[in-house]
XYZ file of C-alpha atoms in Angstrom:
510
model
C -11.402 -9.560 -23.162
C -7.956 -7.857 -22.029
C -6.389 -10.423 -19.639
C -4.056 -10.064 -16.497
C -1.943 -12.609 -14.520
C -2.372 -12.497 -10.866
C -0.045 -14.564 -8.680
C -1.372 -17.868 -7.864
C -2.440 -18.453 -4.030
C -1.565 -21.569 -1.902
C -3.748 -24.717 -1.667
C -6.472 -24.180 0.466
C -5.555 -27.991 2.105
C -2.334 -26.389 3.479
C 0.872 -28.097 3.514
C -0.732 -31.757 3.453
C -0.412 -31.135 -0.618
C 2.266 -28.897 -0.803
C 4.084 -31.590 -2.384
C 1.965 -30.844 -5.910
C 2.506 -27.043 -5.526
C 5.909 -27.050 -7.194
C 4.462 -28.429 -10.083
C 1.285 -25.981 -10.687
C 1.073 -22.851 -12.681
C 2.247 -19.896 -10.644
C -0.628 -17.627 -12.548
C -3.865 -17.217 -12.833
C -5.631 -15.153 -15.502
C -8.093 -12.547 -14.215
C -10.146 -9.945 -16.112
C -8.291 -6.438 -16.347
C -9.568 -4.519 -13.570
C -10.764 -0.836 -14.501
C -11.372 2.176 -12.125
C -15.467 3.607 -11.861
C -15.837 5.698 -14.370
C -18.135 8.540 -14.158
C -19.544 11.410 -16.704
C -18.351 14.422 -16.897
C -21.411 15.486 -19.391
C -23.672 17.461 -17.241
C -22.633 19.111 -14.319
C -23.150 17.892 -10.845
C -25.900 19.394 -9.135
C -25.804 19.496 -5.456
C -29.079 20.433 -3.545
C -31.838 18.507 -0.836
C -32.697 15.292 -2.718
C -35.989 15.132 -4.498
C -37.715 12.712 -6.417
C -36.214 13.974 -9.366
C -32.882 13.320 -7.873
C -31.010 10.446 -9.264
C -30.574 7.120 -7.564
C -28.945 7.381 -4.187
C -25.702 5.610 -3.488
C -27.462 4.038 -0.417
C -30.046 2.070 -3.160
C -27.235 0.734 -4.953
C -27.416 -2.889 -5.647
C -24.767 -3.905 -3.787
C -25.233 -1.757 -0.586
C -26.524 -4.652 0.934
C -23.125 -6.355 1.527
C -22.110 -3.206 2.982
C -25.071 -2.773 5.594
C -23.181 -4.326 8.305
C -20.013 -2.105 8.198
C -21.944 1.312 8.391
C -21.003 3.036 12.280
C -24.648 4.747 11.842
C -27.920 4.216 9.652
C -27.856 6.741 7.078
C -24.521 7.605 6.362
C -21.396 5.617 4.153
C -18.874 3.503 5.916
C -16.139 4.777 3.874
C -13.501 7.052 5.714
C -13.332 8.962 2.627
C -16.800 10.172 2.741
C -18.452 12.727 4.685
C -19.696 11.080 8.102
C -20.924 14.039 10.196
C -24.657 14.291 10.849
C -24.652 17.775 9.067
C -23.704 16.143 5.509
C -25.507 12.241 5.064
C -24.611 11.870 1.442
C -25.089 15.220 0.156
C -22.971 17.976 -0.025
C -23.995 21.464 1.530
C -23.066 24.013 0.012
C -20.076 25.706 1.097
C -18.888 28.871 2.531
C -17.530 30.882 0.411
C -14.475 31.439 2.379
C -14.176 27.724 3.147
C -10.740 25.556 1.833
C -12.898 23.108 0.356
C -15.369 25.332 -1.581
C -13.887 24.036 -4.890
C -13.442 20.243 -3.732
C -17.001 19.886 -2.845
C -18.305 19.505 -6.515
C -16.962 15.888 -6.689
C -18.119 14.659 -3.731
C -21.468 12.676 -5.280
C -18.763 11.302 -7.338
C -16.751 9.844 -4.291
C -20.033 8.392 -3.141
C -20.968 6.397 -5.828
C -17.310 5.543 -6.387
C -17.496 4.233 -2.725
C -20.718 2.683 -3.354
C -19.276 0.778 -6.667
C -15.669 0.135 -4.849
C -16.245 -0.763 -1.467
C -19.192 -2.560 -2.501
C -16.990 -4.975 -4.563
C -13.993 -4.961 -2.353
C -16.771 -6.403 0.485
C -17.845 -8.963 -2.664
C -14.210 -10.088 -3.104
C -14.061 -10.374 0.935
C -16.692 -12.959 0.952
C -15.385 -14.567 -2.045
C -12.055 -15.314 -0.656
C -13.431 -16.708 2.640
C -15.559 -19.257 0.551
C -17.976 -16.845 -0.608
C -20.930 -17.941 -3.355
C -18.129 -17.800 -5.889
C -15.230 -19.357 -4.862
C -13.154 -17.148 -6.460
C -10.148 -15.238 -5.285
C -10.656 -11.503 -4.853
C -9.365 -9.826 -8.254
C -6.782 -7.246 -7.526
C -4.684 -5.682 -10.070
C -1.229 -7.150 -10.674
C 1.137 -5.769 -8.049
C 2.817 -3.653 -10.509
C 3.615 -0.749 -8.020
C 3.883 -1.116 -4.472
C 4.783 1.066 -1.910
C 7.394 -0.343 0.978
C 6.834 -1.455 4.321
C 8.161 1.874 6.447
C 8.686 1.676 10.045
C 6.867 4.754 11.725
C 5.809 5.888 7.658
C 3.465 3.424 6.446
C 0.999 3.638 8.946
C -2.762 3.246 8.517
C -3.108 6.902 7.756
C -0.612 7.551 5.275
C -2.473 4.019 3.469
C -5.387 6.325 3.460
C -3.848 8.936 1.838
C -2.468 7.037 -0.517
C -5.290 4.855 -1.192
C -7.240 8.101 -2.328
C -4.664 9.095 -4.934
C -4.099 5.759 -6.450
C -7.054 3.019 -6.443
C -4.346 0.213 -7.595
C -0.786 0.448 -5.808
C -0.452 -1.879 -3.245
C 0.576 -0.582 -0.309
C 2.070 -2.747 2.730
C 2.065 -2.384 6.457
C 4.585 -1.349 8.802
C 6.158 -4.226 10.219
C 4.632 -5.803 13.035
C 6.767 -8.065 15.416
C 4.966 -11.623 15.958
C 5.665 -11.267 19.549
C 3.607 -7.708 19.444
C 0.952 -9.255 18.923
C 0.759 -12.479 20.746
C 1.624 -10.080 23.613
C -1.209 -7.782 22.745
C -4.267 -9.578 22.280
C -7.010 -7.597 23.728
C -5.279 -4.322 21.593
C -4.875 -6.420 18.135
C -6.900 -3.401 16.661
C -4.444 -1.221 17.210
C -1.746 -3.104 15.311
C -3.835 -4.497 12.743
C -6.693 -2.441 12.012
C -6.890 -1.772 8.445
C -10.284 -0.494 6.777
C -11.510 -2.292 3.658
C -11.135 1.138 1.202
C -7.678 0.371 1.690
C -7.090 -2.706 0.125
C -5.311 -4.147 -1.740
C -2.777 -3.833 1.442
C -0.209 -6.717 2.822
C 0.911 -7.222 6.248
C 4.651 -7.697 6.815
C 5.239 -9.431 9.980
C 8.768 -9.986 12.095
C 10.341 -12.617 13.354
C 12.157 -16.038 13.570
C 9.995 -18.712 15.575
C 7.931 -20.581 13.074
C 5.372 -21.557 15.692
C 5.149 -18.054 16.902
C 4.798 -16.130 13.580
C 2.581 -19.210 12.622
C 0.127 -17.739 15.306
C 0.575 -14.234 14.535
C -0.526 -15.147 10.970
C -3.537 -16.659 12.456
C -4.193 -13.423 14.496
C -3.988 -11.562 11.533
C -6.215 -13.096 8.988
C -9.742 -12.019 10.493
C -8.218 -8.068 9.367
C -8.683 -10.065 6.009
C -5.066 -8.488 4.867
C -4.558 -9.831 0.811
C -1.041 -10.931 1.839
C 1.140 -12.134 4.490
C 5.035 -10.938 3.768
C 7.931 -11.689 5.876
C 10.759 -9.523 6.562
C 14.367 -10.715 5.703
C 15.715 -7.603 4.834
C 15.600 -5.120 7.510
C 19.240 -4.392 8.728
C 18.238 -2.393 12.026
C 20.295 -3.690 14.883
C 17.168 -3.885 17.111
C 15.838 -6.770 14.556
C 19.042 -8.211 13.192
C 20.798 -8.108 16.295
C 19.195 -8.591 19.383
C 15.947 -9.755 17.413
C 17.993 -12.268 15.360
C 15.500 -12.005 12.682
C 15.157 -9.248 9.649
C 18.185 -9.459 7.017
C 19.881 -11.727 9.440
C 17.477 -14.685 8.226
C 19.412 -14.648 4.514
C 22.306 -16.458 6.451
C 19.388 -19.173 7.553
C 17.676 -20.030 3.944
C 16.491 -23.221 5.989
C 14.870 -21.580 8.743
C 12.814 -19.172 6.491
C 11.410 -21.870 4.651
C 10.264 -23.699 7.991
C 9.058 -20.100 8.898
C 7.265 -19.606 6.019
C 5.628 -23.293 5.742
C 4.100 -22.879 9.395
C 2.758 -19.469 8.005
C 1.056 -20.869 4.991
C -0.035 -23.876 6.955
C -2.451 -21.166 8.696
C -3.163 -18.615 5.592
C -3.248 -21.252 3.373
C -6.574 -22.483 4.425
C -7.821 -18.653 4.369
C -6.398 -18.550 0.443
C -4.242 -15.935 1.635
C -0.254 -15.798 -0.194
C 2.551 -15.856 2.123
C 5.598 -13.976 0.590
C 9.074 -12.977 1.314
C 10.804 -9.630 1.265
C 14.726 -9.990 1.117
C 17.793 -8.507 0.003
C 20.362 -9.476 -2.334
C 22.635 -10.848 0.370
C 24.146 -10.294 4.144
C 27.722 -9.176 4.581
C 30.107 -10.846 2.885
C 27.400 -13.800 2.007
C 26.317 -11.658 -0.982
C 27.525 -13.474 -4.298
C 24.670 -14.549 -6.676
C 25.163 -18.560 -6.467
C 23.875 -17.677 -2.736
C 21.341 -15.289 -3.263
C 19.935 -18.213 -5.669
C 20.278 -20.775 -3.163
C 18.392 -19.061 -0.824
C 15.753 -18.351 -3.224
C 15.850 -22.182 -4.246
C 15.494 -23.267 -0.880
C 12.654 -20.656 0.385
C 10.259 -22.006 -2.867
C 11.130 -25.563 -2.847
C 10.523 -26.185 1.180
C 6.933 -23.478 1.595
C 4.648 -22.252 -0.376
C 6.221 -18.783 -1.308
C 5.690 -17.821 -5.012
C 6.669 -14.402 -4.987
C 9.548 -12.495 -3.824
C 10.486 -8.923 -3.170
C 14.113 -8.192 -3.539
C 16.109 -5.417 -2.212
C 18.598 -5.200 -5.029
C 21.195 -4.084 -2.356
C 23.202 -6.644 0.274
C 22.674 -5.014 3.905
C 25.907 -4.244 6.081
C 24.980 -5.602 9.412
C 27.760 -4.359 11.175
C 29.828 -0.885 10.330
C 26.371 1.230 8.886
C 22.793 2.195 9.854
C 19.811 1.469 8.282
C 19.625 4.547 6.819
C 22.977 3.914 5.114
C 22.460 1.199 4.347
C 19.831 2.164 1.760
C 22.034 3.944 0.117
C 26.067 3.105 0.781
C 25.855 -0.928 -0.893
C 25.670 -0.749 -4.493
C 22.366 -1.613 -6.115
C 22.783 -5.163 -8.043
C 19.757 -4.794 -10.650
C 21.430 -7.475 -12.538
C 20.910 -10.301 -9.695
C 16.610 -9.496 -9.890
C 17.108 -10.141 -13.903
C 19.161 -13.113 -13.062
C 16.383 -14.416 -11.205
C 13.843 -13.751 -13.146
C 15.682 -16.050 -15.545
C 16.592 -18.381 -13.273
C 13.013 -19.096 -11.789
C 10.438 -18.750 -14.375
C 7.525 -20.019 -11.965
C 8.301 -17.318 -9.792
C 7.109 -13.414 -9.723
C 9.855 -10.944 -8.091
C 9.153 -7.358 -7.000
C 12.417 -5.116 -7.686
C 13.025 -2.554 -4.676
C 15.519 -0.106 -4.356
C 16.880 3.054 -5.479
C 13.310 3.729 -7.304
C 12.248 7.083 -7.380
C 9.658 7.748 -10.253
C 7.347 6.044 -12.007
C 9.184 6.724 -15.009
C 12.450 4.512 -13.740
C 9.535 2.307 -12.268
C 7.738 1.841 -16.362
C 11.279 0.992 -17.733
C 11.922 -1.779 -15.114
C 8.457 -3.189 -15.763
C 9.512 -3.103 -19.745
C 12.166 -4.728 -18.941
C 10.417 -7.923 -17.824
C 10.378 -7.525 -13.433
C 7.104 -8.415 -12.310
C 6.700 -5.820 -9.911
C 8.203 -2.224 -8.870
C 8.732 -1.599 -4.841
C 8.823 2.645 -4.019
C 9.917 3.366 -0.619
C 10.643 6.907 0.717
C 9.891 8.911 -2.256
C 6.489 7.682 -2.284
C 5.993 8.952 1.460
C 8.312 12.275 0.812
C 6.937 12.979 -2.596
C 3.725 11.098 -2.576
C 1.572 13.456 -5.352
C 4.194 12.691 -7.400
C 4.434 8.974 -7.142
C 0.602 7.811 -6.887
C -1.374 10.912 -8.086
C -0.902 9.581 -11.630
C 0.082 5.984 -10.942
C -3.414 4.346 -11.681
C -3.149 5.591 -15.449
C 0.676 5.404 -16.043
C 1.472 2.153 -14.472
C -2.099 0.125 -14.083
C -3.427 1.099 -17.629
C -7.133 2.931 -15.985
C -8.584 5.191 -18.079
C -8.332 7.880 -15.514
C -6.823 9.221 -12.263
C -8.666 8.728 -8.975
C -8.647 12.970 -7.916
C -8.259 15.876 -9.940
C -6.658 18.658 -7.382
C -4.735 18.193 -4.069
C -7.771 20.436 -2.819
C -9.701 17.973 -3.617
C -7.435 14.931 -1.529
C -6.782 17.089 1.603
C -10.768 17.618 1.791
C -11.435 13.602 1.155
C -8.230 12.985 3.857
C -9.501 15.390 6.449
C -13.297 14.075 6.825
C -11.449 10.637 7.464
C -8.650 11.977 9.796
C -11.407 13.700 11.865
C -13.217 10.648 12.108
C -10.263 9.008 13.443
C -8.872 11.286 16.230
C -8.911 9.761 19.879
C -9.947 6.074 18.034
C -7.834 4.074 20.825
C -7.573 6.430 23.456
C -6.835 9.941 24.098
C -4.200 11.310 21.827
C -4.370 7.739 19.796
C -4.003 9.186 17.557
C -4.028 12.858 17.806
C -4.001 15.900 15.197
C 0.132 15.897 14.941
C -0.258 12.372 14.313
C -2.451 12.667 11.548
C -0.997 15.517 10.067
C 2.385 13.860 9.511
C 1.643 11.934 6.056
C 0.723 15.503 4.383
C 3.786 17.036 4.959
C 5.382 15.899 1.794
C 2.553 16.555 -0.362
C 3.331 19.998 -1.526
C 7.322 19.092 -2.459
C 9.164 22.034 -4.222
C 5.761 23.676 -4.532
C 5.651 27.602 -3.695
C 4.518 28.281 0.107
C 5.903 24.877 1.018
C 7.852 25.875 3.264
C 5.507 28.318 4.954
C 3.082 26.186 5.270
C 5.064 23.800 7.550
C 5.936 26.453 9.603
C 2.146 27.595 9.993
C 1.327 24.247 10.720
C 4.133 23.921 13.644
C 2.660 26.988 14.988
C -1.132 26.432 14.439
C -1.355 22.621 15.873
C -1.436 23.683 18.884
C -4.808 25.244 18.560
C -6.323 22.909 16.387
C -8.907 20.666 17.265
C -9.359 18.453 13.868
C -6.979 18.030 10.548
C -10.357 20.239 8.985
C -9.399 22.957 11.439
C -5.965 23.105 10.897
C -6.222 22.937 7.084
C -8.344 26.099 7.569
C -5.767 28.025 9.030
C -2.740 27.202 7.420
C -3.948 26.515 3.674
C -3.512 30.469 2.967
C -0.193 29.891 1.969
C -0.351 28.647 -1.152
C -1.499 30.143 -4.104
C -4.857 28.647 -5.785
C -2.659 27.380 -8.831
C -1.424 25.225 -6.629
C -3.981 23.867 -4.520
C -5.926 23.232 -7.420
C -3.428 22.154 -10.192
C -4.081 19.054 -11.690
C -1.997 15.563 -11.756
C 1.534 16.066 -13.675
C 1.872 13.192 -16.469
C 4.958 11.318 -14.962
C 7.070 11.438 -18.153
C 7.472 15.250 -18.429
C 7.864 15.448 -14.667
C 10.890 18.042 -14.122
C 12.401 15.982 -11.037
C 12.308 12.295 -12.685
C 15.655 11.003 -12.775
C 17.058 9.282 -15.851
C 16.008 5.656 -16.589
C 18.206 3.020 -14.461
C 21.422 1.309 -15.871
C 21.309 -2.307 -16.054
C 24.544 -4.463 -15.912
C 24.421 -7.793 -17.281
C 22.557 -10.319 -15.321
C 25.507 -13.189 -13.689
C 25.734 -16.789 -15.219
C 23.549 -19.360 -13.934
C 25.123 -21.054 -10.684
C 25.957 -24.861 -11.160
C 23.606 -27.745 -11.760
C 23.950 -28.328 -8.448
C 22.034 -25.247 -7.439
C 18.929 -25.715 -10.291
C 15.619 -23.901 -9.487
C 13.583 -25.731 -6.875
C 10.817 -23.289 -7.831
């Protein structure tokens, strides 16, 4: 049986054994984790069920677990299926003038996908709560993940990326502990995450162990698969005024306190606590301090793995955006870690825009590959093949973009006016699609149909009617490009010899 290793998770007995967590295997071995599957033999046939039908997704085996999620009798609790009364798992025909006319023949598919895949994500629910099993839910690897984005990686772009790629984890924005110790009686609107969207990992903000300590225990009912803390954002809101962010690098200390109260709480849930960081803070960014900091984070909490900016952030002189691109990457400190802490797994971010540069770093021997904004600007490029070129599945989750947009607009319209008037609204929802058609023909139009149709439009389903005209068919309907032949890859990433080990005095405490 083909094997994978999956990050360990923290001792269930929290900290009051932490002491025997430096000396256990960071891995555990998992079997390799393979999309649904479904025959393309016969054509799907799409008519009022009979007995002649076959077996409806709703007599699956394992509907039962999902029984108690379902918003009304009769109809799937995934957002990516149909959930109007006109359409209760089966598709009706469609008009022959209608956007989705040539979308609609995989819809049986998506059910019994959802029926197969929710099912088991609800099975690996209960299991890591102390389910029957006792085993931890079995994602894939995080071999591609797509960064925490502030205003970006929202619960509706998740969705939309969740539906091209079954395996990328995706993260949270990042939520300030304070947020939500402040906003108890709204916690849904901060954390509210549905289960098709896992695996997905909450990055939370701050620098008060006790508070971020509660946040985390605010946070693990939305059964997230992993708590990460920021110590890389160089914003002056959370560096400066928030004293927390990048600004924690200079505290190595302080983090590890942090992160101890935090897997005090998750750790009892099963749920990893890990770290997202850069390569160092101003003029504290030489590799003997990097390593310390590293040294000192895994020694003193329960952090295993790390994801690592492979840029230093400039807290005073540049903006965030610039700083994402004016520091140099460092690629050579990740590789030094990697060395330098075996029992550790590190996630390289930064100045990753493919999935081609992303396979040579994972050949090279990083763990994990972060994507930030070309994932959200480019996002049929990065994830529509993902599952197959990075996470070994036999096959892509969708064939077309048609295909996506219909599967994204039955769950935006499902969505609209969730918390409130306007929260969220159509302009909301709309805002994850723009980059889906980059350097496509009728691009450009069809933002500017969409600025001028909004206005008018009720649902996503609406607008996509009126503004989808502008592309040709070809386009709409043009399968997944293999990543390697991809016109707009960039070359494969130059890699500068990792630094010397620091001094004795600075050996791995992880």
């Amino acid at each position: 049986m083909e094997m994978h290793l999956l990050p360990s998770l923290p001792s269930p007995h929290g900290l009051s054994r932490f002491s025997s967590l430096a000396s256990l295997s960071p891995f555990h071995a998992f079997p390799a984790i393979r999309a649904p599957q479904f025959s393309r033999a016969r054509p799907l046939v799409f008519r009022p069920l009979t007995a002649h039908e076959p077996p409806h997704p709703l007599n699956h085996p394992r509907f039962a677990l999902l029984a108690q999620t379902l918003p009304t009798p009769g109809f799937c609790s995934c957002p990516r299926a149909p959930t109007s009364a006109d359409s209760p798992f089966r598709c009706a025909p469609a008009a022959s003038g209608d956007w989705r006319r040539r979308s609609d023949a995989r819809v049986w598919a998506h059910q019994a996908a959802c029926a197969d895949g929710a099912g088991g994500q609800a099975e690996g629910l209960a299991e890591r709560n102390g389910g029957a099993n006792g085993n931890d839910c079995s994602w894939a690897p995080p071999r591609l993940s797509v960064a925490p984005m502030m205003d970006w990686t929202d619960c509706h772009y998740r969705q939309l990326a969740r539906l091209m790629s079954r395996h990328t984890w995706l993260y949270t924005e990042m939520v300030v502990d304070n947020t939500l110790l402040h906003q108890q009686p709204h916690l849904d609107r901060f954390l509210l995450s549905p289960r098709s969207q896992r695996p997905v990992v909450l990055q939370l903000g701050g620098s008060d162990p006790p508070s971020l300590a509660e946040a985390t225990r605010l946070a693990l009912p939305y059964a997230y698969d992993e708590i990460n803390l920021n110590c890389g954002c160089p914003s002056p809101a959370v560096s400066g005024h928030g004293c927390f962010g990048a600004r924690l690098m200079l505290s190595p200390k302080l983090v590890a306190s942090i992160c101890a109260a935090m897997g005090e709480v998750a750790g009892a849930a099963g749920v990893p606590v890990t770290v997202k960081c850069r390569i160092g803070v101003d003029d504290c960014d030489s590799y003997e301090q990097l390593h310390e900091f590293i040294s000192t984070v895994s020694s003193f909490s329960p952090v295993r793995h790390f994801t690592i900016h492979a840029r230093k952030a400039l807290l005073k002189g540049l903006s965030p955006a610039q700083n994402r691109t004016v520091p140099p990457l460092r690629y050579e400190y990740v590789f030094a870690l990697l060395r330098d802490f075996p029992s550790l797994s590190f996630t390289l971010n930064g100045g990753v825009t493919s999935l081609q540069q992303a396979s040579v770093l994972l050949d090279k021997g990083v763990h994990g590959v972060m994507i930030g904004r070309a994932a959200y600007n480019t996002p049929w490029h990065i994830l529509s093949t993902a599952d197959v070129a990075i996470f070994g599945a036999h096959s892509n989750p969708l064939e077309s973009r048609r295909e996506l947009l219909h599967l994204y607009a039955q769950y935006s319209d499902s969505a609209i006016n969730q918390f409130g008037p306007g929260r969220p609204n159509v302009r909301t929802l709309v805002k994850p699609l723009l980059g889906l058609f980059h350097c496509e023909p009728g691009a450009g139009k069809w933002r500017r149909l969409i600025d001028t149709e909004i206005r008018q439009a009720k649902t996503i389903d609406h607008l996509l009617s009126l503004t989808l005209h502008a592309f040709p068919p070809h386009v709409l309907d043009a399968p997944p490009s293999s990543f390697l032949s991809h016109p707009t890859s960039p070359s494969s990433p130059t890699l500068a010899t990792p630094p010397p080990a620091p001094a004795p005095a600075l050996s791995a405490g992880g």
